Short mmCIF file of C-alpha atoms in Angstrom, two decimals:
data_model
loop_
_atom_site.label_atom_id
_atom_site.label_comp_id
_atom_site.label_asym_id
_atom_site.label_seq_id
_atom_site.Cartn_x
_atom_site.Cartn_y
_atom_site.Cartn_z
CA MET A 27 39.65 -27.79 5.91
CA ILE A 28 37.31 -25.23 7.07
CA LEU A 29 38.86 -22.46 5.94
CA ILE A 30 39.41 -23.76 2.60
CA ALA A 31 35.52 -24.26 2.34
CA THR A 32 34.96 -21.01 3.19
CA LEU A 33 36.91 -19.67 0.71
CA ILE A 34 35.91 -21.74 -2.18
CA ALA A 35 32.11 -20.73 -1.03
CA ALA A 36 33.29 -16.89 -0.69
CA ILE A 37 34.79 -17.22 -4.54
CA ALA A 38 31.69 -19.35 -5.66
CA CYS A 39 30.01 -15.86 -5.82
CA LYS A 40 30.20 -12.33 -6.65
CA LYS A 41 29.86 -10.34 -3.26
CA GLU A 42 27.30 -8.09 -4.82
CA GLU A 43 25.30 -10.77 -6.08
CA CYS A 44 25.09 -12.27 -2.65
CA SER A 45 22.76 -10.84 0.06
CA VAL A 46 24.01 -10.67 3.64
CA HIS A 47 21.01 -9.79 5.40
CA PRO A 48 17.32 -10.70 4.92
CA ASP A 49 15.00 -8.25 2.64
CA ALA A 50 13.41 -5.96 5.14
CA PHE A 51 9.49 -6.55 5.88
CA ARG A 52 7.50 -4.07 3.90
CA PHE A 53 3.87 -3.91 4.36
CA SER A 54 0.85 -1.58 2.98
CA LEU A 55 -2.67 -1.51 5.14
CA VAL A 56 -5.57 -1.52 2.85
CA GLY A 57 -9.48 -2.12 2.99
CA ALA A 58 -10.44 -5.69 2.83
CA GLU A 59 -13.73 -4.90 0.87
CA SER A 60 -12.39 -1.63 -0.52
CA GLY A 61 -8.84 -1.90 -1.51
CA ALA A 62 -8.36 1.67 -0.33
CA ASP A 63 -5.10 2.50 1.00
CA LEU A 64 -5.88 2.63 4.88
CA ILE A 65 -2.23 4.94 5.56
CA GLY A 66 -2.59 6.82 2.62
CA THR A 67 -6.43 8.13 3.58
CA GLY A 68 -5.42 8.81 7.10
CA VAL A 69 -7.32 5.75 8.84
CA TYR A 70 -3.98 5.07 10.42
CA ASN A 71 -1.49 7.52 11.47
CA THR A 72 2.42 6.62 10.35
CA SER A 73 3.45 8.12 13.82
CA GLU A 74 0.83 5.21 15.75
CA ILE A 75 1.83 1.83 13.57
CA GLY A 76 4.72 0.32 15.62
CA VAL A 77 5.69 -3.69 15.38
CA TYR A 78 7.18 -5.47 18.73
CA TYR A 79 7.94 -9.15 19.64
CA LEU A 80 7.58 -10.61 23.26
CA LEU A 81 10.96 -12.52 24.70
CA ASN A 82 11.02 -13.63 27.81
CA GLY A 83 8.01 -11.60 28.83
CA GLN A 84 9.56 -8.53 27.87
CA ARG A 85 8.36 -6.38 25.01
CA ASN A 86 10.74 -5.30 22.57
CA ASP A 87 9.98 -2.31 19.86
CA LEU A 88 11.04 -2.36 16.81
CA ILE A 89 12.27 0.42 14.01
CA VAL A 90 9.23 0.68 11.75
CA ASN A 91 9.63 3.56 8.97
CA ILE A 92 7.84 4.94 5.91
CA GLU A 93 9.12 3.24 2.72
CA PRO A 94 10.95 6.00 0.44
CA GLU A 95 10.03 3.88 -2.65
CA PRO A 96 6.99 2.04 -2.16
CA ASP A 97 6.15 -0.51 -4.93
CA GLY A 98 3.20 1.05 -5.90
CA ASP A 99 0.62 3.77 -5.04
CA LEU A 100 0.36 2.22 -1.39
CA VAL A 101 1.60 4.07 1.29
CA GLU A 102 4.32 1.31 2.30
CA MET A 103 5.94 0.66 6.42
CA VAL A 104 9.14 -1.12 6.63
CA SER A 105 11.30 -2.83 9.19
CA ALA A 106 14.72 -3.88 8.77
CA GLN A 107 14.94 -5.69 12.31
CA LEU A 108 12.01 -7.93 11.77
CA PRO A 109 13.46 -10.82 9.59
CA MET A 110 16.58 -10.80 11.65
CA ILE A 111 14.38 -11.43 15.01
CA SER A 112 12.70 -14.64 12.98
CA LEU A 113 16.06 -15.60 11.19
CA THR A 114 17.72 -15.66 14.41
CA GLY A 115 15.25 -17.65 16.16
CA ARG A 116 14.04 -15.06 18.76
CA SER A 117 10.69 -15.12 17.72
CA ASP A 118 8.36 -15.71 14.66
CA THR A 119 5.12 -14.00 16.50
CA PHE A 120 5.22 -10.26 16.44
CA TYR A 121 2.54 -7.39 17.14
CA LEU A 122 1.38 -4.90 14.69
CA VAL A 123 0.27 -1.86 16.54
CA LEU A 124 -2.04 0.06 14.26
CA ASN A 125 -2.91 2.81 17.07
CA GLU A 126 -3.87 2.72 21.12
CA LEU A 127 -7.29 0.53 20.45
CA GLU A 128 -5.89 -2.03 17.84
CA THR A 129 -3.20 -4.44 17.74
CA ASP A 130 -3.04 -7.33 15.03
CA THR A 131 -1.06 -10.35 15.37
CA LEU A 132 2.10 -11.41 12.54
CA ASN A 133 3.29 -14.54 12.09
CA VAL A 134 6.25 -14.35 10.32
CA VAL A 135 9.06 -17.13 9.26
CA VAL A 136 12.22 -16.56 7.41
CA GLU A 137 14.84 -18.95 6.66
CA LEU A 138 18.53 -19.47 5.71
CA GLU A 139 19.11 -20.87 2.09
CA ARG A 140 21.87 -21.40 -0.16
CA ARG A 141 22.02 -20.52 -3.68
CA ASP A 142 24.94 -20.79 -5.76
CA GLY A 143 27.27 -20.13 -2.76
CA CYS A 144 25.45 -17.21 -1.59
CA ASN A 145 23.04 -17.24 1.33
CA TYR A 146 19.34 -16.37 1.11
CA HIS A 147 16.84 -15.22 3.36
CA PRO A 148 13.69 -16.34 1.90
CA TYR A 149 10.37 -15.37 3.84
CA THR A 150 8.50 -18.99 3.78
CA LEU A 151 5.71 -18.32 5.80
CA VAL A 152 3.77 -15.20 6.70
CA ILE A 153 0.27 -14.86 8.59
CA HIS A 154 -1.68 -11.48 9.21
CA ASN A 155 -4.27 -12.06 11.96
CA GLY A 156 -5.03 -16.07 11.32
CA LYS A 157 -4.73 -15.57 7.30
CA SER A 158 -1.79 -16.64 5.13
CA LEU A 159 -0.45 -14.39 2.96
CA PRO A 160 1.21 -14.65 -0.72
CA ILE A 161 4.82 -14.28 -0.78
CA VAL A 162 6.08 -12.46 -3.78
CA GLU A 163 10.22 -11.81 -3.53
CA GLY A 164 11.02 -8.49 -3.47
CA LYS A 165 7.33 -6.93 -2.88
CA ALA A 166 5.67 -5.70 -0.07
CA PHE A 167 3.33 -7.70 1.94
CA ILE A 168 -0.49 -6.18 1.55
CA LEU A 169 -2.19 -6.74 4.80
CA GLU A 170 -6.35 -6.29 4.86
CA LYS A 171 -8.09 -4.63 7.57
#
């Protein structure tokens, strides 16, 4: 019976239409007042930017890269691992290292949702240093400094 239900669910949507993994966490850093791109202007160096989370008191660094196809003119950084860490329940709190002196806090919640026989993984909560961010599916998060 379970096998039949699984087959029906798999047939209900086309493979190319279903999301297997959550969208990567993409972000840009901008000046709170100026809106200036803080990565593109060199305020923050891409080689110093990192993200980690704690699990059982141990630091776990995530891979962070430059997004090769940003939405607009801002430099975007991306982590494909971050949403999976949230989705699997390992952590919803992440630390964004900007340089050796600055580390911000990110709270990110990604959930599993079924729509039309497909799995989706929407971001349901993103907070940067205590400020809730708007969530627009498929768009990078703008982090203000």
